[in-house]
PDB file of N, CA and C in Angstrom:
ATOM      1  N   MET A   1       4.066  72.789  51.811  1.00  0.00           N
ATOM      2  CA  MET A   1       3.206  72.576  52.955  1.00  0.00           C
ATOM      3  C   MET A   1       4.080  72.572  54.210  1.00  0.00           C
ATOM      4  N   HIS A   2       3.634  73.231  55.250  1.00  0.00           N
ATOM      5  CA  HIS A   2       4.377  73.294  56.505  1.00  0.00           C
ATOM      6  C   HIS A   2       3.949  72.143  57.412  1.00  0.00           C
ATOM      7  N   VAL A   3       4.921  71.411  57.919  1.00  0.00           N
ATOM      8  CA  VAL A   3       4.662  70.334  58.873  1.00  0.00           C
ATOM      9  C   VAL A   3       5.260  70.782  60.196  1.00  0.00           C
ATOM     10  N   SER A   4       4.493  70.696  61.256  1.00  0.00           N
ATOM     11  CA  SER A   4       4.882  71.314  62.518  1.00  0.00           C
ATOM     12  C   SER A   4       5.921  70.564  63.336  1.00  0.00           C
ATOM     13  N   ARG A   5       6.190  69.302  63.036  1.00  0.00           N
ATOM     14  CA  ARG A   5       7.149  68.551  63.845  1.00  0.00           C
ATOM     15  C   ARG A   5       8.429  68.287  63.061  1.00  0.00           C
ATOM     16  N   PRO A   6       9.599  68.431  63.681  1.00  0.00           N
ATOM     17  CA  PRO A   6      10.864  68.165  62.994  1.00  0.00           C
ATOM     18  C   PRO A   6      10.926  66.716  62.507  1.00  0.00           C
ATOM     19  N   GLY A   7      11.465  66.528  61.308  1.00  0.00           N
ATOM     20  CA  GLY A   7      11.638  65.192  60.766  1.00  0.00           C
ATOM     21  C   GLY A   7      10.508  64.723  59.889  1.00  0.00           C
ATOM     22  N   LEU A   8       9.401  65.467  59.870  1.00  0.00           N
ATOM     23  CA  LEU A   8       8.288  65.117  58.998  1.00  0.00           C
ATOM     24  C   LEU A   8       8.331  66.032  57.781  1.00  0.00           C
ATOM     25  N   ILE A   9       8.279  65.435  56.589  1.00  0.00           N
ATOM     26  CA  ILE A   9       8.318  66.256  55.380  1.00  0.00           C
ATOM     27  C   ILE A   9       7.213  65.828  54.420  1.00  0.00           C
ATOM     28  N   VAL A  10       6.846  66.759  53.573  1.00  0.00           N
ATOM     29  CA  VAL A  10       5.899  66.506  52.496  1.00  0.00           C
ATOM     30  C   VAL A  10       6.690  66.584  51.205  1.00  0.00           C
ATOM     31  N   VAL A  11       6.570  65.558  50.377  1.00  0.00           N
ATOM     32  CA  VAL A  11       7.300  65.517  49.114  1.00  0.00           C
ATOM     33  C   VAL A  11       6.294  65.603  47.973  1.00  0.00           C
ATOM     34  N   ASP A  12       6.395  66.663  47.185  1.00  0.00           N
ATOM     35  CA  ASP A  12       5.594  66.806  45.981  1.00  0.00           C
ATOM     36  C   ASP A  12       6.467  66.389  44.810  1.00  0.00           C
ATOM     37  N   VAL A  13       5.999  65.424  44.046  1.00  0.00           N
ATOM     38  CA  VAL A  13       6.766  64.876  42.932  1.00  0.00           C
ATOM     39  C   VAL A  13       6.098  65.278  41.620  1.00  0.00           C
ATOM     40  N   ALA A  14       6.888  65.799  40.707  1.00  0.00           N
ATOM     41  CA  ALA A  14       6.432  66.067  39.350  1.00  0.00           C
ATOM     42  C   ALA A  14       7.294  65.206  38.437  1.00  0.00           C
ATOM     43  N   ALA A  15       6.659  64.412  37.587  1.00  0.00           N
ATOM     44  CA  ALA A  15       7.394  63.491  36.721  1.00  0.00           C
ATOM     45  C   ALA A  15       6.740  63.444  35.345  1.00  0.00           C
ATOM     46  N   ASN A  16       7.476  62.902  34.384  1.00  0.00           N
ATOM     47  CA  ASN A  16       6.945  62.774  33.025  1.00  0.00           C
ATOM     48  C   ASN A  16       5.828  61.756  32.933  1.00  0.00           C
ATOM     49  N   ASP A  17       5.905  60.694  33.750  1.00  0.00           N
ATOM     50  CA  ASP A  17       4.907  59.633  33.644  1.00  0.00           C
ATOM     51  C   ASP A  17       4.679  58.981  35.002  1.00  0.00           C
ATOM     52  N   GLU A  18       3.612  58.177  35.082  1.00  0.00           N
ATOM     53  CA  GLU A  18       3.248  57.522  36.334  1.00  0.00           C
ATOM     54  C   GLU A  18       4.328  56.577  36.826  1.00  0.00           C
ATOM     55  N   GLU A  19       4.952  55.837  35.922  1.00  0.00           N
ATOM     56  CA  GLU A  19       5.979  54.869  36.329  1.00  0.00           C
ATOM     57  C   GLU A  19       7.143  55.556  37.036  1.00  0.00           C
ATOM     58  N   THR A  20       7.565  56.711  36.522  1.00  0.00           N
ATOM     59  CA  THR A  20       8.681  57.436  37.125  1.00  0.00           C
ATOM     60  C   THR A  20       8.293  57.972  38.502  1.00  0.00           C
ATOM     61  N   ALA A  21       7.104  58.552  38.615  1.00  0.00           N
ATOM     62  CA  ALA A  21       6.644  59.091  39.899  1.00  0.00           C
ATOM     63  C   ALA A  21       6.539  57.986  40.952  1.00  0.00           C
ATOM     64  N   LEU A  22       5.976  56.851  40.567  1.00  0.00           N
ATOM     65  CA  LEU A  22       5.834  55.747  41.507  1.00  0.00           C
ATOM     66  C   LEU A  22       7.179  55.127  41.865  1.00  0.00           C
ATOM     67  N   ALA A  23       8.112  55.081  40.917  1.00  0.00           N
ATOM     68  CA  ALA A  23       9.450  54.556  41.215  1.00  0.00           C
ATOM     69  C   ALA A  23      10.164  55.448  42.228  1.00  0.00           C
ATOM     70  N   PHE A  24      10.026  56.769  42.087  1.00  0.00           N
ATOM     71  CA  PHE A  24      10.626  57.683  43.049  1.00  0.00           C
ATOM     72  C   PHE A  24      10.010  57.472  44.431  1.00  0.00           C
ATOM     73  N   GLN A  25       8.681  57.409  44.480  1.00  0.00           N
ATOM     74  CA  GLN A  25       7.999  57.195  45.751  1.00  0.00           C
ATOM     75  C   GLN A  25       8.439  55.881  46.393  1.00  0.00           C
ATOM     76  N   GLN A  26       8.587  54.837  45.606  1.00  0.00           N
ATOM     77  CA  GLN A  26       9.014  53.540  46.131  1.00  0.00           C
ATOM     78  C   GLN A  26      10.428  53.617  46.695  1.00  0.00           C
ATOM     79  N   ALA A  27      11.317  54.353  46.021  1.00  0.00           N
ATOM     80  CA  ALA A  27      12.684  54.503  46.510  1.00  0.00           C
ATOM     81  C   ALA A  27      12.711  55.228  47.853  1.00  0.00           C
ATOM     82  N   VAL A  28      11.895  56.253  48.012  1.00  0.00           N
ATOM     83  CA  VAL A  28      11.822  56.978  49.282  1.00  0.00           C
ATOM     84  C   VAL A  28      11.230  56.067  50.362  1.00  0.00           C
ATOM     85  N   ALA A  29      10.179  55.330  50.026  1.00  0.00           N
ATOM     86  CA  ALA A  29       9.521  54.440  50.988  1.00  0.00           C
ATOM     87  C   ALA A  29      10.429  53.301  51.425  1.00  0.00           C
ATOM     88  N   ALA A  30      11.409  52.937  50.606  1.00  0.00           N
ATOM     89  CA  ALA A  30      12.348  51.881  50.983  1.00  0.00           C
ATOM     90  C   ALA A  30      13.341  52.367  52.035  1.00  0.00           C
ATOM     91  N   ARG A  31      13.476  53.677  52.175  1.00  0.00           N
ATOM     92  CA  ARG A  31      14.472  54.249  53.085  1.00  0.00           C
ATOM     93  C   ARG A  31      13.860  54.749  54.398  1.00  0.00           C
ATOM     94  N   TRP A  32      12.674  55.381  54.312  1.00  0.00           N
ATOM     95  CA  TRP A  32      12.034  55.979  55.479  1.00  0.00           C
ATOM     96  C   TRP A  32      10.569  55.575  55.548  1.00  0.00           C
ATOM     97  N   ALA A  33      10.008  55.702  56.739  1.00  0.00           N
ATOM     98  CA  ALA A  33       8.575  55.464  56.910  1.00  0.00           C
ATOM     99  C   ALA A  33       7.829  56.486  56.059  1.00  0.00           C
ATOM    100  N   THR A  34       6.980  56.015  55.185  1.00  0.00           N
ATOM    101  CA  THR A  34       6.330  56.891  54.214  1.00  0.00           C
ATOM    102  C   THR A  34       4.853  56.561  54.100  1.00  0.00           C
ATOM    103  N   ALA A  35       4.038  57.597  54.109  1.00  0.00           N
ATOM    104  CA  ALA A  35       2.624  57.441  53.774  1.00  0.00           C
ATOM    105  C   ALA A  35       2.539  57.697  52.272  1.00  0.00           C
ATOM    106  N   VAL A  36       2.379  56.638  51.516  1.00  0.00           N
ATOM    107  CA  VAL A  36       2.442  56.765  50.060  1.00  0.00           C
ATOM    108  C   VAL A  36       1.168  57.385  49.509  1.00  0.00           C
ATOM    109  N   ALA A  37       1.317  58.000  48.342  1.00  0.00           N
ATOM    110  CA  ALA A  37       0.179  58.615  47.671  1.00  0.00           C
ATOM    111  C   ALA A  37      -0.765  57.533  47.179  1.00  0.00           C
ATOM    112  N   ASP A  38      -2.045  57.778  47.324  1.00  0.00           N
ATOM    113  CA  ASP A  38      -3.022  56.812  46.850  1.00  0.00           C
ATOM    114  C   ASP A  38      -3.492  57.126  45.429  1.00  0.00           C
ATOM    115  N   ARG A  39      -3.063  58.269  44.902  1.00  0.00           N
ATOM    116  CA  ARG A  39      -3.431  58.595  43.527  1.00  0.00           C
ATOM    117  C   ARG A  39      -2.413  59.546  42.915  1.00  0.00           C
ATOM    118  N   ILE A  40      -2.351  59.502  41.613  1.00  0.00           N
ATOM    119  CA  ILE A  40      -1.500  60.400  40.834  1.00  0.00           C
ATOM    120  C   ILE A  40      -2.425  61.355  40.109  1.00  0.00           C
ATOM    121  N   THR A  41      -2.063  62.619  40.052  1.00  0.00           N
ATOM    122  CA  THR A  41      -2.923  63.601  39.398  1.00  0.00           C
ATOM    123  C   THR A  41      -2.300  64.105  38.105  1.00  0.00           C
ATOM    124  N   ARG A  42      -3.159  64.517  37.208  1.00  0.00           N
ATOM    125  CA  ARG A  42      -2.776  65.168  35.960  1.00  0.00           C
ATOM    126  C   ARG A  42      -3.565  66.464  35.859  1.00  0.00           C
ATOM    127  N   GLU A  43      -2.897  67.528  35.472  1.00  0.00           N
ATOM    128  CA  GLU A  43      -3.592  68.790  35.254  1.00  0.00           C
ATOM    129  C   GLU A  43      -3.874  68.928  33.770  1.00  0.00           C
ATOM    130  N   PRO A  44      -5.129  69.169  33.411  1.00  0.00           N
ATOM    131  CA  PRO A  44      -5.466  69.318  31.994  1.00  0.00           C
ATOM    132  C   PRO A  44      -4.617  70.404  31.332  1.00  0.00           C
ATOM    133  N   GLY A  45      -4.070  70.059  30.187  1.00  0.00           N
ATOM    134  CA  GLY A  45      -3.247  71.008  29.437  1.00  0.00           C
ATOM    135  C   GLY A  45      -1.807  71.107  29.890  1.00  0.00           C
ATOM    136  N   GLN A  46      -1.444  70.393  30.972  1.00  0.00           N
ATOM    137  CA  GLN A  46      -0.077  70.416  31.490  1.00  0.00           C
ATOM    138  C   GLN A  46       0.571  69.054  31.269  1.00  0.00           C
ATOM    139  N   PRO A  47       1.845  69.038  30.907  1.00  0.00           N
ATOM    140  CA  PRO A  47       2.519  67.744  30.723  1.00  0.00           C
ATOM    141  C   PRO A  47       2.838  67.086  32.052  1.00  0.00           C
ATOM    142  N   GLY A  48       2.961  65.780  32.042  1.00  0.00           N
ATOM    143  CA  GLY A  48       3.412  65.039  33.210  1.00  0.00           C
ATOM    144  C   GLY A  48       2.345  64.762  34.242  1.00  0.00           C
ATOM    145  N   VAL A  49       2.807  64.217  35.374  1.00  0.00           N
ATOM    146  CA  VAL A  49       1.937  63.828  36.486  1.00  0.00           C
ATOM    147  C   VAL A  49       2.513  64.366  37.788  1.00  0.00           C
ATOM    148  N   ARG A  50       1.687  64.353  38.824  1.00  0.00           N
ATOM    149  CA  ARG A  50       2.119  64.798  40.152  1.00  0.00           C
ATOM    150  C   ARG A  50       1.589  63.842  41.207  1.00  0.00           C
ATOM    151  N   LEU A  51       2.357  63.715  42.283  1.00  0.00           N
ATOM    152  CA  LEU A  51       1.880  62.991  43.451  1.00  0.00           C
ATOM    153  C   LEU A  51       2.491  63.613  44.687  1.00  0.00           C
ATOM    154  N   ARG A  52       1.871  63.367  45.822  1.00  0.00           N
ATOM    155  CA  ARG A  52       2.356  63.890  47.098  1.00  0.00           C
ATOM    156  C   ARG A  52       2.436  62.730  48.078  1.00  0.00           C
ATOM    157  N   CYS A  53       3.566  62.641  48.788  1.00  0.00           N
ATOM    158  CA  CYS A  53       3.689  61.644  49.842  1.00  0.00           C
ATOM    159  C   CYS A  53       4.273  62.310  51.085  1.00  0.00           C
ATOM    160  N   TYR A  54       4.056  61.674  52.211  1.00  0.00           N
ATOM    161  CA  TYR A  54       4.487  62.203  53.502  1.00  0.00           C
ATOM    162  C   TYR A  54       5.539  61.263  54.066  1.00  0.00           C
ATOM    163  N   VAL A  55       6.675  61.843  54.481  1.00  0.00           N
ATOM    164  CA  VAL A  55       7.821  61.045  54.911  1.00  0.00           C
ATOM    165  C   VAL A  55       8.211  61.417  56.341  1.00  0.00           C
ATOM    166  N   ASP A  56       8.505  60.403  57.142  1.00  0.00           N
ATOM    167  CA  ASP A  56       8.978  60.601  58.507  1.00  0.00           C
ATOM    168  C   ASP A  56      10.460  60.246  58.543  1.00  0.00           C
ATOM    169  N   LEU A  57      11.311  61.268  58.486  1.00  0.00           N
ATOM    170  CA  LEU A  57      12.762  61.056  58.468  1.00  0.00           C
ATOM    171  C   LEU A  57      13.291  60.550  59.801  1.00  0.00           C
ATOM    172  N   ARG A  58      12.472  60.597  60.844  1.00  0.00           N
ATOM    173  CA  ARG A  58      12.911  60.120  62.162  1.00  0.00           C
ATOM    174  C   ARG A  58      12.897  58.603  62.227  1.00  0.00           C
ATOM    175  N   GLN A  59      12.188  57.944  61.314  1.00  0.00           N
ATOM    176  CA  GLN A  59      12.039  56.498  61.353  1.00  0.00           C
ATOM    177  C   GLN A  59      12.731  55.856  60.156  1.00  0.00           C
ATOM    178  N   ALA A  60      14.038  55.747  60.225  1.00  0.00           N
ATOM    179  CA  ALA A  60      14.780  55.070  59.164  1.00  0.00           C
ATOM    180  C   ALA A  60      14.447  53.589  59.204  1.00  0.00           C
ATOM    181  N   LEU A  61      14.240  53.017  58.051  1.00  0.00           N
ATOM    182  CA  LEU A  61      13.971  51.592  57.959  1.00  0.00           C
ATOM    183  C   LEU A  61      15.268  50.818  58.033  1.00  0.00           C
ATOM    184  N   ASP A  62      15.185  49.544  58.344  1.00  0.00           N
ATOM    185  CA  ASP A  62      16.360  48.688  58.391  1.00  0.00           C
ATOM    186  C   ASP A  62      17.052  48.704  57.033  1.00  0.00           C
ATOM    187  N   ALA A  63      18.363  48.755  57.013  1.00  0.00           N
ATOM    188  CA  ALA A  63      19.125  48.818  55.765  1.00  0.00           C
ATOM    189  C   ALA A  63      18.928  47.576  54.912  1.00  0.00           C
ATOM    190  N   GLN A  64      18.653  46.453  55.531  1.00  0.00           N
ATOM    191  CA  GLN A  64      18.443  45.223  54.761  1.00  0.00           C
ATOM    192  C   GLN A  64      16.969  45.047  54.443  1.00  0.00           C
ATOM    193  N   THR A  65      16.677  44.931  53.180  1.00  0.00           N
ATOM    194  CA  THR A  65      15.313  44.646  52.754  1.00  0.00           C
ATOM    195  C   THR A  65      15.161  43.147  52.632  1.00  0.00           C
ATOM    196  N   PRO A  66      13.945  42.621  52.563  1.00  0.00           N
ATOM    197  CA  PRO A  66      13.764  41.163  52.443  1.00  0.00           C
ATOM    198  C   PRO A  66      14.519  40.565  51.237  1.00  0.00           C
ATOM    199  N   GLU A  67      14.678  41.346  50.169  1.00  0.00           N
ATOM    200  CA  GLU A  67      15.371  40.827  48.991  1.00  0.00           C
ATOM    201  C   GLU A  67      16.855  40.615  49.237  1.00  0.00           C
ATOM    202  N   THR A  68      17.461  41.377  50.192  1.00  0.00           N
ATOM    203  CA  THR A  68      18.907  41.298  50.408  1.00  0.00           C
ATOM    204  C   THR A  68      19.270  40.417  51.591  1.00  0.00           C
ATOM    205  N   GLN A  69      18.323  39.872  52.293  1.00  0.00           N
ATOM    206  CA  GLN A  69      18.631  39.042  53.463  1.00  0.00           C
ATOM    207  C   GLN A  69      18.953  37.634  53.067  1.00  0.00           C
TER     208      GLN A  69
END
């Protein structure tokens, strides 16, 4: 998918299972401002799951998360 502004990306994730896809999305969301996927899709007859999230690389989050403060 083409995003017209620099620093905005669309990430399509293909994973073996929902836990892996959501863990990847969570890792990205911990680093940058992310519009997380509200659902995971499965294609009939195809292995694995897919999700799409939108990331704004211009907005880096603070390096310290609440768990590390």
